[in-house]
């Protein structure tokens, strides 16, 4: 297991380098002058603009600018904005908010999605199965901003059972945005769980467990569900990073000061260091989540071993 972990961590280095190189080129090869963007509609002072370009290495070749950036990343320095603010400071303010939102959405989609999928699989073709299929189809079809507005109007304004805007001192204000953020993934997980459970319930080892006289609950939980969770865990591992990176609409809808809104603002203002820094951390989240998923395979299925 130790050798496997070391090998996976070493494999993460070229993945990180490749992702950051591609991102850095996409961001900094865009047409336009980021220094002029600071001045808005007015023309930037030539002397100040030249000083800023020299300070932020904008006159250097792209590969040299990337080297300055990536060497700083490995020492914990993500650079600074063109206004002189540290990117790490911005991320330390924004990332905890988005992480809390993503974890709530992750818990909602994992719990409700798996439970709904299991019950639908056990009652295939019956009323509950049809309800799950119809509701998940609606969740996939309805855009998140439409669902968010509907829930804000009904639960927040009309019935007043949930807050409709974010409060940094009250974590319960993230529950409703978390449900909105998790809606589409919840539907996918429910359908994936349903399909995986139906396939597993027809497996030979499940029929053998039933023939040996084991209780229905033990057969479902200890044998069928445990093996059916492998593709679901794979989806959840990838989706954790997607929840953090795809929270732009939800954060703006509920006025949440997370990385989604910051990423949108930075792209609009052409703050390349902030965009690259945020996405670099998201890449690290993806790498870590996939590593955890691979390790969970061995827990769910004892036949899987990592030498």
PDB file of N, CA and C in Angstrom, residues 16-84:
ATOM      1  N   UNK A  16      -0.327  17.592 -12.543  1.00  0.00           N
ATOM      2  CA  UNK A  16      -0.412  18.985 -12.093  1.00  0.00           C
ATOM      3  C   UNK A  16       0.319  19.911 -13.047  1.00  0.00           C
ATOM      4  N   UNK A  17       1.502  19.512 -13.481  1.00  0.00           N
ATOM      5  CA  UNK A  17       2.266  20.349 -14.409  1.00  0.00           C
ATOM      6  C   UNK A  17       1.536  20.509 -15.739  1.00  0.00           C
ATOM      7  N   UNK A  18       1.014  19.406 -16.269  1.00  0.00           N
ATOM      8  CA  UNK A  18       0.309  19.491 -17.545  1.00  0.00           C
ATOM      9  C   UNK A  18      -0.939  20.362 -17.466  1.00  0.00           C
ATOM     10  N   UNK A  19      -1.706  20.219 -16.385  1.00  0.00           N
ATOM     11  CA  UNK A  19      -2.922  21.019 -16.232  1.00  0.00           C
ATOM     12  C   UNK A  19      -2.594  22.498 -16.076  1.00  0.00           C
ATOM     13  N   UNK A  20      -1.576  22.812 -15.279  1.00  0.00           N
ATOM     14  CA  UNK A  20      -1.244  24.213 -15.057  1.00  0.00           C
ATOM     15  C   UNK A  20      -0.618  24.855 -16.298  1.00  0.00           C
ATOM     16  N   UNK A  21       0.159  24.085 -17.062  1.00  0.00           N
ATOM     17  CA  UNK A  21       0.721  24.630 -18.304  1.00  0.00           C
ATOM     18  C   UNK A  21      -0.398  24.985 -19.278  1.00  0.00           C
ATOM     19  N   UNK A  22      -1.327  24.060 -19.464  1.00  0.00           N
ATOM     20  CA  UNK A  22      -2.445  24.313 -20.373  1.00  0.00           C
ATOM     21  C   UNK A  22      -3.272  25.509 -19.902  1.00  0.00           C
ATOM     22  N   UNK A  23      -3.557  25.554 -18.620  1.00  0.00           N
ATOM     23  CA  UNK A  23      -4.360  26.657 -18.082  1.00  0.00           C
ATOM     24  C   UNK A  23      -3.620  27.980 -18.203  1.00  0.00           C
ATOM     25  N   UNK A  24      -2.339  27.970 -17.871  1.00  0.00           N
ATOM     26  CA  UNK A  24      -1.551  29.198 -17.923  1.00  0.00           C
ATOM     27  C   UNK A  24      -1.516  29.759 -19.352  1.00  0.00           C
ATOM     28  N   UNK A  25      -1.349  28.868 -20.319  1.00  0.00           N
ATOM     29  CA  UNK A  25      -1.322  29.330 -21.711  1.00  0.00           C
ATOM     30  C   UNK A  25      -2.683  29.882 -22.129  1.00  0.00           C
ATOM     31  N   UNK A  26      -3.761  29.207 -21.733  1.00  0.00           N
ATOM     32  CA  UNK A  26      -5.096  29.666 -22.105  1.00  0.00           C
ATOM     33  C   UNK A  26      -5.405  31.038 -21.513  1.00  0.00           C
ATOM     34  N   UNK A  27      -4.957  31.268 -20.280  1.00  0.00           N
ATOM     35  CA  UNK A  27      -5.273  32.526 -19.599  1.00  0.00           C
ATOM     36  C   UNK A  27      -4.409  33.663 -20.116  1.00  0.00           C
ATOM     37  N   UNK A  28      -3.115  33.441 -20.227  1.00  0.00           N
ATOM     38  CA  UNK A  28      -2.202  34.547 -20.529  1.00  0.00           C
ATOM     39  C   UNK A  28      -1.959  34.753 -22.020  1.00  0.00           C
ATOM     40  N   UNK A  29      -2.495  33.891 -22.863  1.00  0.00           N
ATOM     41  CA  UNK A  29      -2.403  34.125 -24.308  1.00  0.00           C
ATOM     42  C   UNK A  29      -3.664  34.774 -24.861  1.00  0.00           C
ATOM     43  N   UNK A  30      -4.621  35.070 -23.983  1.00  0.00           N
ATOM     44  CA  UNK A  30      -5.818  35.770 -24.438  1.00  0.00           C
ATOM     45  C   UNK A  30      -5.453  37.170 -24.930  1.00  0.00           C
ATOM     46  N   UNK A  31      -6.131  37.650 -25.964  1.00  0.00           N
ATOM     47  CA  UNK A  31      -5.823  39.002 -26.458  1.00  0.00           C
ATOM     48  C   UNK A  31      -6.219  40.059 -25.435  1.00  0.00           C
ATOM     49  N   UNK A  32      -5.513  41.171 -25.458  1.00  0.00           N
ATOM     50  CA  UNK A  32      -5.820  42.259 -24.541  1.00  0.00           C
ATOM     51  C   UNK A  32      -4.675  42.509 -23.565  1.00  0.00           C
ATOM     52  N   UNK A  33      -4.716  43.645 -22.943  1.00  0.00           N
ATOM     53  CA  UNK A  33      -3.685  44.064 -22.008  1.00  0.00           C
ATOM     54  C   UNK A  33      -4.266  44.109 -20.596  1.00  0.00           C
ATOM     55  N   UNK A  34      -3.830  43.218 -19.699  1.00  0.00           N
ATOM     56  CA  UNK A  34      -4.384  43.233 -18.343  1.00  0.00           C
ATOM     57  C   UNK A  34      -4.058  44.510 -17.574  1.00  0.00           C
ATOM     58  N   UNK A  35      -2.940  45.162 -17.883  1.00  0.00           N
ATOM     59  CA  UNK A  35      -2.596  46.408 -17.201  1.00  0.00           C
ATOM     60  C   UNK A  35      -3.545  47.525 -17.633  1.00  0.00           C
ATOM     61  N   UNK A  36      -3.867  47.561 -18.912  1.00  0.00           N
ATOM     62  CA  UNK A  36      -4.819  48.551 -19.389  1.00  0.00           C
ATOM     63  C   UNK A  36      -6.205  48.290 -18.805  1.00  0.00           C
ATOM     64  N   UNK A  37      -6.521  47.004 -18.553  1.00  0.00           N
ATOM     65  CA  UNK A  37      -7.823  46.671 -17.966  1.00  0.00           C
ATOM     66  C   UNK A  37      -7.972  47.256 -16.571  1.00  0.00           C
ATOM     67  N   UNK A  38      -6.846  47.457 -15.857  1.00  0.00           N
ATOM     68  CA  UNK A  38      -6.903  48.062 -14.524  1.00  0.00           C
ATOM     69  C   UNK A  38      -7.372  49.510 -14.593  1.00  0.00           C
ATOM     70  N   UNK A  39      -7.023  50.177 -15.681  1.00  0.00           N
ATOM     71  CA  UNK A  39      -7.377  51.588 -15.810  1.00  0.00           C
ATOM     72  C   UNK A  39      -8.805  51.796 -16.296  1.00  0.00           C
ATOM     73  N   UNK A  40      -9.465  50.698 -16.714  1.00  0.00           N
ATOM     74  CA  UNK A  40     -10.833  50.827 -17.186  1.00  0.00           C
ATOM     75  C   UNK A  40     -10.886  51.514 -18.537  1.00  0.00           C
ATOM     76  N   UNK A  41     -11.782  52.474 -18.664  1.00  0.00           N
ATOM     77  CA  UNK A  41     -11.950  53.186 -19.930  1.00  0.00           C
ATOM     78  C   UNK A  41     -10.878  54.250 -20.154  1.00  0.00           C
ATOM     79  N   UNK A  42     -10.172  54.640 -19.102  1.00  0.00           N
ATOM     80  CA  UNK A  42      -9.117  55.629 -19.254  1.00  0.00           C
ATOM     81  C   UNK A  42      -7.839  54.971 -19.731  1.00  0.00           C
ATOM     82  N   UNK A  43      -6.988  55.774 -20.351  1.00  0.00           N
ATOM     83  CA  UNK A  43      -5.714  55.252 -20.826  1.00  0.00           C
ATOM     84  C   UNK A  43      -4.726  55.200 -19.673  1.00  0.00           C
ATOM     85  N   UNK A  44      -4.089  54.044 -19.518  1.00  0.00           N
ATOM     86  CA  UNK A  44      -3.129  53.878 -18.429  1.00  0.00           C
ATOM     87  C   UNK A  44      -1.897  54.737 -18.668  1.00  0.00           C
ATOM     88  N   UNK A  45      -1.337  55.272 -17.587  1.00  0.00           N
ATOM     89  CA  UNK A  45      -0.116  56.073 -17.683  1.00  0.00           C
ATOM     90  C   UNK A  45       1.016  55.183 -18.204  1.00  0.00           C
ATOM     91  N   UNK A  46       1.705  55.588 -19.279  1.00  0.00           N
ATOM     92  CA  UNK A  46       2.740  54.725 -19.868  1.00  0.00           C
ATOM     93  C   UNK A  46       3.844  54.343 -18.891  1.00  0.00           C
ATOM     94  N   UNK A  47       4.263  55.262 -18.045  1.00  0.00           N
ATOM     95  CA  UNK A  47       5.337  54.966 -17.109  1.00  0.00           C
ATOM     96  C   UNK A  47       4.895  53.939 -16.073  1.00  0.00           C
ATOM     97  N   UNK A  48       3.695  54.128 -15.530  1.00  0.00           N
ATOM     98  CA  UNK A  48       3.190  53.184 -14.541  1.00  0.00           C
ATOM     99  C   UNK A  48       2.930  51.827 -15.186  1.00  0.00           C
ATOM    100  N   UNK A  49       2.386  51.842 -16.413  1.00  0.00           N
ATOM    101  CA  UNK A  49       2.119  50.582 -17.107  1.00  0.00           C
ATOM    102  C   UNK A  49       3.413  49.812 -17.368  1.00  0.00           C
ATOM    103  N   UNK A  50       4.466  50.522 -17.764  1.00  0.00           N
ATOM    104  CA  UNK A  50       5.750  49.859 -18.003  1.00  0.00           C
ATOM    105  C   UNK A  50       6.317  49.294 -16.718  1.00  0.00           C
ATOM    106  N   UNK A  51       6.159  50.020 -15.607  1.00  0.00           N
ATOM    107  CA  UNK A  51       6.647  49.543 -14.316  1.00  0.00           C
ATOM    108  C   UNK A  51       5.900  48.288 -13.877  1.00  0.00           C
ATOM    109  N   UNK A  52       4.585  48.263 -14.066  1.00  0.00           N
ATOM    110  CA  UNK A  52       3.787  47.096 -13.677  1.00  0.00           C
ATOM    111  C   UNK A  52       4.118  45.886 -14.551  1.00  0.00           C
ATOM    112  N   UNK A  53       4.325  46.106 -15.837  1.00  0.00           N
ATOM    113  CA  UNK A  53       4.679  44.989 -16.716  1.00  0.00           C
ATOM    114  C   UNK A  53       6.023  44.390 -16.330  1.00  0.00           C
ATOM    115  N   UNK A  54       6.938  45.248 -15.900  1.00  0.00           N
ATOM    116  CA  UNK A  54       8.242  44.758 -15.452  1.00  0.00           C
ATOM    117  C   UNK A  54       8.112  44.019 -14.125  1.00  0.00           C
ATOM    118  N   UNK A  55       7.290  44.548 -13.238  1.00  0.00           N
ATOM    119  CA  UNK A  55       7.120  43.940 -11.918  1.00  0.00           C
ATOM    120  C   UNK A  55       6.494  42.552 -12.008  1.00  0.00           C
ATOM    121  N   UNK A  56       5.526  42.398 -12.911  1.00  0.00           N
ATOM    122  CA  UNK A  56       4.821  41.121 -13.026  1.00  0.00           C
ATOM    123  C   UNK A  56       5.315  40.274 -14.192  1.00  0.00           C
ATOM    124  N   UNK A  57       6.487  40.577 -14.717  1.00  0.00           N
ATOM    125  CA  UNK A  57       7.171  39.784 -15.747  1.00  0.00           C
ATOM    126  C   UNK A  57       6.337  39.641 -17.020  1.00  0.00           C
ATOM    127  N   UNK A  58       5.510  40.611 -17.329  1.00  0.00           N
ATOM    128  CA  UNK A  58       4.673  40.520 -18.512  1.00  0.00           C
ATOM    129  C   UNK A  58       5.461  40.716 -19.806  1.00  0.00           C
ATOM    130  N   UNK A  59       6.667  41.236 -19.696  1.00  0.00           N
ATOM    131  CA  UNK A  59       7.520  41.406 -20.878  1.00  0.00           C
ATOM    132  C   UNK A  59       8.374  40.172 -21.146  1.00  0.00           C
ATOM    133  N   UNK A  60       8.398  39.242 -20.197  1.00  0.00           N
ATOM    134  CA  UNK A  60       9.209  38.037 -20.362  1.00  0.00           C
ATOM    135  C   UNK A  60       8.477  37.026 -21.241  1.00  0.00           C
ATOM    136  N   UNK A  61       9.217  36.064 -21.816  1.00  0.00           N
ATOM    137  CA  UNK A  61       8.560  34.987 -22.576  1.00  0.00           C
ATOM    138  C   UNK A  61       7.606  34.189 -21.680  1.00  0.00           C
ATOM    139  N   UNK A  62       6.641  33.553 -22.325  1.00  0.00           N
ATOM    140  CA  UNK A  62       5.611  32.844 -21.559  1.00  0.00           C
ATOM    141  C   UNK A  62       6.196  31.731 -20.714  1.00  0.00           C
ATOM    142  N   UNK A  63       7.201  31.017 -21.227  1.00  0.00           N
ATOM    143  CA  UNK A  63       7.758  29.903 -20.454  1.00  0.00           C
ATOM    144  C   UNK A  63       8.481  30.404 -19.206  1.00  0.00           C
ATOM    145  N   UNK A  64       9.092  31.589 -19.284  1.00  0.00           N
ATOM    146  CA  UNK A  64       9.742  32.148 -18.104  1.00  0.00           C
ATOM    147  C   UNK A  64       8.707  32.579 -17.068  1.00  0.00           C
ATOM    148  N   UNK A  65       7.622  33.165 -17.528  1.00  0.00           N
ATOM    149  CA  UNK A  65       6.567  33.574 -16.591  1.00  0.00           C
ATOM    150  C   UNK A  65       5.962  32.354 -15.921  1.00  0.00           C
ATOM    151  N   UNK A  66       5.785  31.256 -16.673  1.00  0.00           N
ATOM    152  CA  UNK A  66       5.251  30.032 -16.066  1.00  0.00           C
ATOM    153  C   UNK A  66       6.236  29.465 -15.043  1.00  0.00           C
ATOM    154  N   UNK A  67       7.521  29.554 -15.341  1.00  0.00           N
ATOM    155  CA  UNK A  67       8.510  29.044 -14.394  1.00  0.00           C
ATOM    156  C   UNK A  67       8.457  29.819 -13.075  1.00  0.00           C
ATOM    157  N   UNK A  68       8.337  31.131 -13.165  1.00  0.00           N
ATOM    158  CA  UNK A  68       8.203  31.924 -11.949  1.00  0.00           C
ATOM    159  C   UNK A  68       6.965  31.497 -11.155  1.00  0.00           C
ATOM    160  N   UNK A  69       5.883  31.230 -11.876  1.00  0.00           N
ATOM    161  CA  UNK A  69       4.634  30.876 -11.200  1.00  0.00           C
ATOM    162  C   UNK A  69       4.740  29.502 -10.543  1.00  0.00           C
ATOM    163  N   UNK A  70       5.142  28.466 -11.286  1.00  0.00           N
ATOM    164  CA  UNK A  70       5.117  27.106 -10.767  1.00  0.00           C
ATOM    165  C   UNK A  70       6.161  26.911  -9.670  1.00  0.00           C
ATOM    166  N   UNK A  71       7.286  27.628  -9.762  1.00  0.00           N
ATOM    167  CA  UNK A  71       8.269  27.531  -8.681  1.00  0.00           C
ATOM    168  C   UNK A  71       7.723  28.150  -7.396  1.00  0.00           C
ATOM    169  N   UNK A  72       6.887  29.158  -7.532  1.00  0.00           N
ATOM    170  CA  UNK A  72       6.257  29.735  -6.363  1.00  0.00           C
ATOM    171  C   UNK A  72       5.182  28.839  -5.790  1.00  0.00           C
ATOM    172  N   UNK A  73       4.448  28.122  -6.666  1.00  0.00           N
ATOM    173  CA  UNK A  73       3.381  27.224  -6.197  1.00  0.00           C
ATOM    174  C   UNK A  73       3.943  26.139  -5.305  1.00  0.00           C
ATOM    175  N   UNK A  74       5.088  25.566  -5.672  1.00  0.00           N
ATOM    176  CA  UNK A  74       5.675  24.495  -4.878  1.00  0.00           C
ATOM    177  C   UNK A  74       6.218  24.993  -3.541  1.00  0.00           C
ATOM    178  N   UNK A  75       6.290  26.301  -3.373  1.00  0.00           N
ATOM    179  CA  UNK A  75       6.677  26.867  -2.072  1.00  0.00           C
ATOM    180  C   UNK A  75       5.492  27.529  -1.376  1.00  0.00           C
ATOM    181  N   UNK A  76       4.286  27.341  -1.936  1.00  0.00           N
ATOM    182  CA  UNK A  76       3.085  27.895  -1.312  1.00  0.00           C
ATOM    183  C   UNK A  76       2.761  29.316  -1.717  1.00  0.00           C
ATOM    184  N   UNK A  77       3.480  29.855  -2.702  1.00  0.00           N
ATOM    185  CA  UNK A  77       3.240  31.223  -3.157  1.00  0.00           C
ATOM    186  C   UNK A  77       2.523  31.180  -4.504  1.00  0.00           C
ATOM    187  N   UNK A  78       1.260  31.624  -4.546  1.00  0.00           N
ATOM    188  CA  UNK A  78       0.475  31.622  -5.775  1.00  0.00           C
ATOM    189  C   UNK A  78       0.538  32.970  -6.494  1.00  0.00           C
ATOM    190  N   UNK A  79       1.458  33.811  -6.108  1.00  0.00           N
ATOM    191  CA  UNK A  79       1.603  35.096  -6.774  1.00  0.00           C
ATOM    192  C   UNK A  79       0.687  36.152  -6.183  1.00  0.00           C
ATOM    193  N   UNK A  80       0.566  37.256  -6.882  1.00  0.00           N
ATOM    194  CA  UNK A  80      -0.287  38.348  -6.425  1.00  0.00           C
ATOM    195  C   UNK A  80      -1.014  38.973  -7.603  1.00  0.00           C
ATOM    196  N   UNK A  81      -2.100  39.649  -7.308  1.00  0.00           N
ATOM    197  CA  UNK A  81      -2.878  40.305  -8.346  1.00  0.00           C
ATOM    198  C   UNK A  81      -2.138  41.551  -8.832  1.00  0.00           C
ATOM    199  N   UNK A  82      -2.674  42.146  -9.904  1.00  0.00           N
ATOM    200  CA  UNK A  82      -2.054  43.344 -10.455  1.00  0.00           C
ATOM    201  C   UNK A  82      -2.302  44.569  -9.578  1.00  0.00           C
ATOM    202  N   UNK A  83      -3.107  44.400  -8.545  1.00  0.00           N
ATOM    203  CA  UNK A  83      -3.305  45.479  -7.575  1.00  0.00           C
ATOM    204  C   UNK A  83      -2.459  45.282  -6.324  1.00  0.00           C
ATOM    205  N   UNK A  84      -1.644  44.216  -6.305  1.00  0.00           N
ATOM    206  CA  UNK A  84      -0.722  43.995  -5.203  1.00  0.00           C
ATOM    207  C   UNK A  84      -1.227  43.102  -4.094  1.00  0.00           C
TER     208      UNK A  84
END
